[in-house]
């Protein structure tokens, strides 16, 4: 093989690995938001789709004319660590009301390719009124309009609706605001990442939402050995690619057996190599590391967040001192704030130390570095990968 051919092969491998990591970090990539990323995924679609299907059992849809790529990531368990967030300044997670209005608004956008915010709000009013289990939507109330705006702005963020005249935020001040939307119906449908469509659930008063994630390809209680191995491979790699760290204590017997087998270990390492990730195997579990931080939507350590800085410092205490009561971490957070009176001003108030400790523990729990049990916070094995210079804030 010539030198030029070798260079082309290497370039293709590098592009494939970057495209994999881009989709892992952002399962929905839009042309208008990231033209370079979308072009890369579009060009490598023929290799990306079989890669995700083989290693994860995930489907990849690329719509060049509509300008988006959607990786349909599915898991057998709910992951509360990635809530929908408001696109306004607070970035607060969605509450139940906002999730309800998001579902109603998404469903009602499918009625027409073009609509206004007033027409859409009225359709949501009617949809809520038609179901006695859904609280009525009252656009006269400011808090209701704010929740509705948050739902619409999330749809806008994902390109499901586009404001072609006016701004969605105007609805915060008045229910008479004029905003015209263009709807991408295909993208609205693609937002739901579930192997079973909600319309296929049995019509009961309380449907089992767990049925949405049932994947027939793995069989049932009488599945074949091939199906069981397929499930073990997909289940394990989904967790490795999705979670910061995977502990053996959280894996089932089939996943542990697959990871310990020569074939399983070879496939895990191959997946990591082709995705441009570093595979770490320890006695306690497994870890995939992206040194470029492309495959993740959140980084740690990260000095861009006060909670993450505090988490790193408090984790150092947990590693050195062992499990500590949450109250002890509150005291430590208080000392941290007192020693730096001009730092983390949002926490420099009554109760700030408690909020900072809670937020820091939430960060550590989310990254698999600590666990809160019975009022005690203990460091997890992955926490020992980090060291802290106590002289630096």
Short mmCIF file of C-alpha atoms in Angstrom, two decimals:
data_model
loop_
_atom_site.label_atom_id
_atom_site.label_comp_id
_atom_site.label_asym_id
_atom_site.label_seq_id
_atom_site.Cartn_x
_atom_site.Cartn_y
_atom_site.Cartn_z
CA UNK A 1 0.00 0.00 0.00
CA UNK A 2 1.37 3.43 -0.97
CA UNK A 3 2.12 6.17 1.50
CA UNK A 4 -0.82 8.22 0.17
CA UNK A 5 -3.18 5.27 0.59
CA UNK A 6 -1.98 4.78 4.18
CA UNK A 7 -2.60 8.45 4.90
CA UNK A 8 -6.12 8.24 3.46
CA UNK A 9 -6.92 5.16 5.55
CA UNK A 10 -5.61 6.87 8.68
CA UNK A 11 -7.61 10.02 7.92
CA UNK A 12 -10.78 7.95 7.50
CA UNK A 13 -10.18 6.23 10.84
CA UNK A 14 -9.65 9.56 12.58
CA UNK A 15 -12.79 11.03 11.03
CA UNK A 16 -14.83 7.98 12.00
CA UNK A 17 -13.64 8.10 15.60
CA UNK A 18 -14.38 11.81 15.89
CA UNK A 19 -17.84 11.37 14.37
CA UNK A 20 -18.58 8.57 16.86
CA UNK A 21 -17.57 10.78 19.77
CA UNK A 22 -19.52 13.76 18.43
CA UNK A 23 -22.70 11.69 18.34
CA UNK A 24 -22.05 10.26 21.79
CA UNK A 25 -21.81 13.77 23.20
CA UNK A 26 -24.69 15.19 21.11
CA UNK A 27 -27.07 12.53 19.79
CA UNK A 28 -28.85 15.18 17.70
CA UNK A 29 -26.55 17.19 15.44
CA UNK A 30 -28.09 19.92 13.27
CA UNK A 31 -26.68 21.59 10.19
CA UNK A 32 -27.70 25.04 11.43
CA UNK A 33 -26.01 24.60 14.83
CA UNK A 34 -22.88 22.67 13.84
CA UNK A 35 -22.32 22.61 10.07
CA UNK A 36 -18.86 21.03 10.34
CA UNK A 37 -20.02 18.30 12.72
CA UNK A 38 -23.07 17.53 10.61
CA UNK A 39 -20.97 17.36 7.42
CA UNK A 40 -18.57 14.93 9.09
CA UNK A 41 -21.40 12.65 10.23
CA UNK A 42 -23.05 12.85 6.81
CA UNK A 43 -19.84 11.85 5.02
CA UNK A 44 -19.15 8.93 7.38
CA UNK A 45 -22.75 7.75 7.69
CA UNK A 46 -22.11 4.46 5.84
CA UNK A 47 -19.52 3.45 8.47
CA UNK A 48 -21.19 5.07 11.50
CA UNK A 49 -24.57 3.34 11.22
CA UNK A 50 -23.18 -0.24 11.30
CA UNK A 51 -20.70 0.72 14.05
CA UNK A 52 -23.45 1.87 16.43
CA UNK A 53 -25.68 -1.05 15.48
CA UNK A 54 -22.99 -3.67 16.08
CA UNK A 55 -21.52 -2.35 19.31
CA UNK A 56 -24.58 -0.73 20.92
CA UNK A 57 -27.72 -1.76 19.07
CA UNK A 58 -28.47 1.94 18.47
CA UNK A 59 -29.94 3.30 15.25
CA UNK A 60 -28.51 6.30 13.43
CA UNK A 61 -30.66 8.43 11.13
CA UNK A 62 -29.03 11.01 8.87
CA UNK A 63 -31.31 13.35 6.93
CA UNK A 64 -29.09 15.40 4.56
CA UNK A 65 -31.95 17.39 3.02
CA UNK A 66 -33.52 18.15 6.39
CA UNK A 67 -30.14 18.96 7.90
CA UNK A 68 -29.83 16.76 10.97
CA UNK A 69 -28.41 13.48 12.27
CA UNK A 70 -30.09 11.61 15.12
CA UNK A 71 -28.52 8.82 17.14
CA UNK A 72 -31.33 6.93 18.87
CA UNK A 73 -29.70 6.01 22.18
CA UNK A 74 -31.72 3.50 24.19
CA UNK A 75 -31.16 2.17 27.69
CA UNK A 76 -33.05 -0.37 29.72
CA UNK A 77 -33.02 1.83 32.83
CA UNK A 78 -34.03 5.44 33.34
CA UNK A 79 -31.16 7.91 33.73
CA UNK A 80 -32.20 10.90 35.88
CA UNK A 81 -28.76 12.52 35.57
CA UNK A 82 -29.57 14.12 32.20
CA UNK A 83 -32.84 16.05 32.61
CA UNK A 84 -34.15 18.43 30.00
CA UNK A 85 -33.05 21.95 30.94
CA UNK A 86 -34.54 25.36 30.40
CA UNK A 87 -32.82 27.29 27.62
CA UNK A 88 -33.16 30.56 29.50
CA UNK A 89 -30.52 31.93 31.87
CA UNK A 90 -31.16 29.68 34.87
CA UNK A 91 -30.61 26.40 32.96
CA UNK A 92 -32.74 24.78 35.66
CA UNK A 93 -33.98 21.24 35.01
CA UNK A 94 -37.51 20.73 33.75
CA UNK A 95 -40.16 20.06 36.34
CA UNK A 96 -43.19 17.83 35.82
CA UNK A 97 -45.26 20.70 34.41
CA UNK A 98 -42.69 21.56 31.76
CA UNK A 99 -42.33 17.93 30.70
CA UNK A 100 -46.11 17.72 30.35
CA UNK A 101 -46.30 20.86 28.22
CA UNK A 102 -43.32 19.69 26.16
CA UNK A 103 -45.15 16.46 25.29
CA UNK A 104 -48.41 18.26 24.52
CA UNK A 105 -46.71 20.95 22.44
CA UNK A 106 -44.66 18.41 20.49
CA UNK A 107 -47.78 16.39 19.71
CA UNK A 108 -49.76 19.44 18.62
CA UNK A 109 -47.03 20.77 16.32
CA UNK A 110 -47.72 17.76 14.08
CA UNK A 111 -51.13 19.19 13.19
CA UNK A 112 -49.73 21.68 10.66
CA UNK A 113 -46.37 22.54 9.06
CA UNK A 114 -46.84 26.21 9.97
CA UNK A 115 -48.44 27.56 13.13
CA UNK A 116 -48.41 30.50 15.52
CA UNK A 117 -47.70 30.49 19.22
CA UNK A 118 -51.29 31.50 19.93
CA UNK A 119 -52.76 28.70 17.82
CA UNK A 120 -50.38 26.20 19.37
CA UNK A 121 -51.24 27.37 22.89
CA UNK A 122 -54.95 27.01 22.13
CA UNK A 123 -54.42 23.47 20.83
CA UNK A 124 -52.56 22.63 24.05
CA UNK A 125 -55.43 24.08 26.07
CA UNK A 126 -57.84 21.77 24.23
CA UNK A 127 -55.56 18.72 24.49
CA UNK A 128 -55.13 19.18 28.25
CA UNK A 129 -58.88 19.64 28.71
CA UNK A 130 -59.56 16.38 26.86
CA UNK A 131 -57.68 14.31 29.46
CA UNK A 132 -58.87 14.45 33.06
CA UNK A 133 -55.46 13.32 34.33
CA UNK A 134 -53.69 16.37 32.84
CA UNK A 135 -53.98 19.71 34.66
CA UNK A 136 -55.62 22.41 32.58
CA UNK A 137 -53.31 24.77 30.71
CA UNK A 138 -54.12 28.43 31.39
CA UNK A 139 -52.09 30.81 29.18
CA UNK A 140 -53.48 33.80 31.07
CA UNK A 141 -51.19 32.95 34.00
CA UNK A 142 -47.60 34.13 33.76
CA UNK A 143 -46.12 30.99 35.31
CA UNK A 144 -47.99 28.83 32.80
CA UNK A 145 -46.72 30.92 29.88
CA UNK A 146 -43.18 30.66 31.26
CA UNK A 147 -43.42 26.87 31.38
CA UNK A 148 -44.86 26.82 27.85
CA UNK A 149 -42.04 29.05 26.59
CA UNK A 150 -39.45 26.71 28.13
CA UNK A 151 -41.03 23.77 26.32
CA UNK A 152 -41.09 25.61 22.99
CA UNK A 153 -37.53 26.89 23.33
CA UNK A 154 -36.32 23.33 23.85
CA UNK A 155 -38.11 22.30 20.66
CA UNK A 156 -36.47 25.26 18.94
CA UNK A 157 -33.06 24.26 20.29
CA UNK A 158 -33.41 20.84 18.69
CA UNK A 159 -34.68 22.33 15.40
CA UNK A 160 -38.11 20.74 15.70
CA UNK A 161 -39.72 24.17 15.35
CA UNK A 162 -38.22 27.38 13.97
CA UNK A 163 -39.45 30.88 14.72
CA UNK A 164 -39.61 32.56 11.30
CA UNK A 165 -41.27 35.74 12.56
CA UNK A 166 -41.13 37.02 16.13
CA UNK A 167 -39.41 35.63 19.25
CA UNK A 168 -40.73 32.98 21.62
CA UNK A 169 -39.65 34.99 24.67
CA UNK A 170 -42.25 37.63 23.79
CA UNK A 171 -44.90 35.22 25.05
CA UNK A 172 -43.52 35.64 28.57
CA UNK A 173 -44.93 39.16 28.71
CA UNK A 174 -48.19 38.69 26.85
CA UNK A 175 -50.45 35.87 25.71
CA UNK A 176 -51.18 38.08 22.67
CA UNK A 177 -47.58 37.89 21.39
CA UNK A 178 -47.25 37.14 17.68
CA UNK A 179 -44.77 34.38 16.78
CA UNK A 180 -44.85 32.34 13.58
CA UNK A 181 -43.29 28.85 13.54
CA UNK A 182 -42.25 26.42 10.85
CA UNK A 183 -42.48 22.80 12.03
CA UNK A 184 -40.14 19.97 11.07
CA UNK A 185 -42.52 17.08 11.71
CA UNK A 186 -39.94 14.36 11.03
CA UNK A 187 -37.58 15.83 13.57
CA UNK A 188 -40.35 16.15 16.14
CA UNK A 189 -40.99 12.43 15.81
CA UNK A 190 -37.27 11.62 16.00
CA UNK A 191 -36.93 13.40 19.35
CA UNK A 192 -38.44 10.46 21.18
CA UNK A 193 -35.72 7.85 21.66
CA UNK A 194 -37.66 4.64 22.21
CA UNK A 195 -37.79 1.35 20.31
CA UNK A 196 -41.56 1.11 20.85
CA UNK A 197 -43.86 3.95 19.81
CA UNK A 198 -46.26 5.18 22.52
CA UNK A 199 -49.19 4.55 20.15
CA UNK A 200 -48.39 0.82 20.31
CA UNK A 201 -48.87 0.57 24.07
CA UNK A 202 -52.06 -1.12 25.28
CA UNK A 203 -54.88 1.33 25.92
CA UNK A 204 -55.20 1.28 29.70
CA UNK A 205 -55.71 3.92 32.36
CA UNK A 206 -52.10 3.55 33.53
CA UNK A 207 -49.88 2.19 30.71
CA UNK A 208 -46.55 0.64 31.66
CA UNK A 209 -44.00 3.12 30.29
CA UNK A 210 -41.30 0.48 30.68
CA UNK A 211 -42.84 -1.15 27.60
CA UNK A 212 -41.44 1.74 25.54
CA UNK A 213 -37.90 0.37 25.97
CA UNK A 214 -38.61 -3.30 25.25
CA UNK A 215 -36.31 -4.50 22.45
CA UNK A 216 -37.60 -7.63 20.76
CA UNK A 217 -34.23 -8.48 19.18
CA UNK A 218 -32.98 -9.84 22.51
CA UNK A 219 -35.84 -12.31 22.90
CA UNK A 220 -37.56 -13.02 26.21
CA UNK A 221 -37.05 -15.47 29.06
CA UNK A 222 -36.44 -18.20 26.50
CA UNK A 223 -33.91 -16.27 24.42
CA UNK A 224 -31.14 -18.10 22.59
CA UNK A 225 -27.47 -17.96 23.55
CA UNK A 226 -26.84 -15.70 20.56
CA UNK A 227 -29.51 -13.27 21.78
CA UNK A 228 -28.14 -13.34 25.32
CA UNK A 229 -24.61 -12.57 24.08
CA UNK A 230 -25.96 -9.79 21.88
CA UNK A 231 -27.79 -8.26 24.86
CA UNK A 232 -24.68 -8.52 27.06
CA UNK A 233 -22.51 -6.80 24.45
CA UNK A 234 -24.97 -4.00 23.79
CA UNK A 235 -25.88 -3.49 27.43
CA UNK A 236 -22.26 -3.29 28.57
CA UNK A 237 -21.09 -1.00 25.78
CA UNK A 238 -24.11 1.29 26.19
CA UNK A 239 -23.16 1.81 29.80
CA UNK A 240 -19.46 2.25 29.05
CA UNK A 241 -20.16 4.83 26.35
CA UNK A 242 -22.87 6.62 28.32
CA UNK A 243 -21.67 6.56 31.94
CA UNK A 244 -18.51 8.16 33.37
CA UNK A 245 -17.55 4.87 35.07
CA UNK A 246 -19.03 1.38 35.26
CA UNK A 247 -18.49 -0.61 38.46
CA UNK A 248 -18.57 -4.39 38.54
CA UNK A 249 -20.93 -4.29 41.51
CA UNK A 250 -23.54 -2.62 39.27
CA UNK A 251 -23.32 -5.22 36.49
CA UNK A 252 -25.38 -8.36 36.16
CA UNK A 253 -23.96 -11.88 35.83
CA UNK A 254 -24.31 -11.94 32.04
CA UNK A 255 -22.51 -8.60 31.63
CA UNK A 256 -19.71 -9.66 33.99
CA UNK A 257 -19.27 -12.96 32.18
CA UNK A 258 -19.14 -11.23 28.80
CA UNK A 259 -16.57 -8.67 29.98
CA UNK A 260 -14.39 -11.45 31.42
CA UNK A 261 -14.47 -13.62 28.29
CA UNK A 262 -11.65 -13.34 25.71
CA UNK A 263 -14.13 -12.41 22.98
CA UNK A 264 -15.85 -9.81 25.14
CA UNK A 265 -12.62 -8.19 26.22
CA UNK A 266 -11.42 -8.07 22.62
CA UNK A 267 -14.63 -6.42 21.46
CA UNK A 268 -14.54 -3.85 24.28
CA UNK A 269 -10.99 -2.86 23.37
CA UNK A 270 -11.82 -2.77 19.66
CA UNK A 271 -14.80 -0.48 20.26
CA UNK A 272 -12.66 1.85 22.38
CA UNK A 273 -9.90 1.96 19.77
CA UNK A 274 -12.22 2.65 16.85
CA UNK A 275 -13.97 5.42 18.83
CA UNK A 276 -10.67 7.04 19.80
CA UNK A 277 -11.20 6.32 23.50
CA UNK A 278 -8.84 4.96 26.14
CA UNK A 279 -10.08 1.80 27.83
CA UNK A 280 -9.20 1.35 31.51
CA UNK A 281 -9.90 -1.88 33.34
CA UNK A 282 -9.50 -2.10 37.10
CA UNK A 283 -10.46 -4.59 39.77
CA UNK A 284 -13.49 -2.43 40.62
CA UNK A 285 -14.76 -1.76 37.10
CA UNK A 286 -14.25 -0.16 33.72
CA UNK A 287 -13.75 3.30 32.30
CA UNK A 288 -13.63 4.83 28.82
CA UNK A 289 -11.72 8.11 28.61
CA UNK A 290 -11.98 10.69 25.85
CA UNK A 291 -8.90 12.85 26.24
CA UNK A 292 -10.39 15.44 23.86
CA UNK A 293 -13.66 15.62 25.84
CA UNK A 294 -15.70 15.40 22.62
CA UNK A 295 -17.85 12.44 23.67
CA UNK A 296 -19.24 14.04 26.80
CA UNK A 297 -21.67 16.84 27.55
CA UNK A 298 -20.11 17.50 30.95
CA UNK A 299 -16.50 17.51 32.15
CA UNK A 300 -14.81 16.84 35.47
CA UNK A 301 -12.59 18.36 36.78
CA UNK A 302 -13.87 21.67 35.44
CA UNK A 303 -13.20 25.08 36.96
CA UNK A 304 -16.13 26.57 35.04
CA UNK A 305 -18.53 25.62 37.83
CA UNK A 306 -18.27 26.48 41.52
CA UNK A 307 -20.00 23.20 42.40
CA UNK A 308 -17.40 21.24 40.42
CA UNK A 309 -14.49 23.06 42.06
CA UNK A 310 -16.01 22.36 45.47
CA UNK A 311 -16.65 18.76 44.46
CA UNK A 312 -12.98 18.26 43.66
CA UNK A 313 -11.89 19.71 47.00
CA UNK A 314 -14.50 17.83 49.04
CA UNK A 315 -13.67 14.60 47.23
CA UNK A 316 -10.10 15.00 48.43
CA UNK A 317 -11.44 14.97 51.99
CA UNK A 318 -13.51 11.86 51.29
CA UNK A 319 -10.54 9.99 49.84
CA UNK A 320 -8.29 10.87 52.78
CA UNK A 321 -10.74 10.61 55.65
CA UNK A 322 -13.10 7.91 54.44
CA UNK A 323 -16.92 8.14 54.54
CA UNK A 324 -18.16 11.38 56.07
CA UNK A 325 -21.63 12.48 57.18
CA UNK A 326 -23.23 15.00 54.87
CA UNK A 327 -23.22 17.49 57.76
CA UNK A 328 -19.43 17.20 57.87
CA UNK A 329 -19.19 18.14 54.22
CA UNK A 330 -21.47 21.12 54.88
CA UNK A 331 -19.01 22.30 57.53
CA UNK A 332 -16.12 21.79 55.11
CA UNK A 333 -18.00 23.75 52.44
CA UNK A 334 -18.56 26.52 54.98
CA UNK A 335 -14.83 26.69 55.70
CA UNK A 336 -14.14 26.76 51.98
CA UNK A 337 -16.50 29.70 51.50
CA UNK A 338 -15.14 31.55 54.54
CA UNK A 339 -11.56 31.25 53.29
CA UNK A 340 -12.56 32.68 49.91
CA UNK A 341 -15.15 35.38 50.67
CA UNK A 342 -15.12 36.74 47.10
CA UNK A 343 -15.54 33.32 45.46
CA UNK A 344 -18.84 31.60 44.62
CA UNK A 345 -20.97 34.62 45.51
CA UNK A 346 -24.18 32.70 44.80
CA UNK A 347 -23.37 30.56 47.85
CA UNK A 348 -22.12 33.39 50.10
CA UNK A 349 -25.39 33.73 52.00
CA UNK A 350 -27.37 31.99 54.71
CA UNK A 351 -27.59 28.30 53.90
CA UNK A 352 -25.01 28.67 51.15
CA UNK A 353 -22.68 26.07 52.61
CA UNK A 354 -25.45 23.48 52.62
CA UNK A 355 -26.41 24.26 49.03
CA UNK A 356 -22.79 24.09 47.93
CA UNK A 357 -22.27 20.74 49.67
CA UNK A 358 -25.46 19.34 48.15
CA UNK A 359 -24.49 20.52 44.67
CA UNK A 360 -20.95 19.17 45.05
CA UNK A 361 -22.20 15.76 46.19
CA UNK A 362 -24.61 15.72 43.24
CA UNK A 363 -21.66 16.35 40.91
CA UNK A 364 -19.62 13.56 42.48
CA UNK A 365 -22.56 11.15 42.35
CA UNK A 366 -23.23 12.01 38.72
CA UNK A 367 -19.65 11.20 37.76
CA UNK A 368 -19.57 7.96 39.75
CA UNK A 369 -17.01 9.37 42.19
CA UNK A 370 -19.05 9.29 45.41
CA UNK A 371 -22.25 7.80 46.78
CA UNK A 372 -24.65 9.09 49.42
CA UNK A 373 -26.10 6.30 51.56
CA UNK A 374 -27.88 6.63 54.92
CA UNK A 375 -26.56 10.14 55.44
CA UNK A 376 -22.94 9.13 54.77
CA UNK A 377 -20.99 10.15 51.69
CA UNK A 378 -18.26 7.75 50.64
CA UNK A 379 -15.73 8.03 47.85
CA UNK A 380 -16.02 5.48 45.07
CA UNK A 381 -12.91 3.76 43.65
CA UNK A 382 -12.69 6.09 40.63
CA UNK A 383 -12.20 9.05 42.99
CA UNK A 384 -8.67 7.86 43.68
CA UNK A 385 -7.68 8.88 40.14
CA UNK A 386 -7.71 12.52 41.24
CA UNK A 387 -5.35 14.50 43.47
CA UNK A 388 -5.70 18.04 44.69
CA UNK A 389 -3.21 20.78 45.51
CA UNK A 390 -4.78 22.32 48.59
CA UNK A 391 -2.90 25.59 48.06
CA UNK A 392 -4.93 26.39 44.93
CA UNK A 393 -8.63 27.35 44.95
#
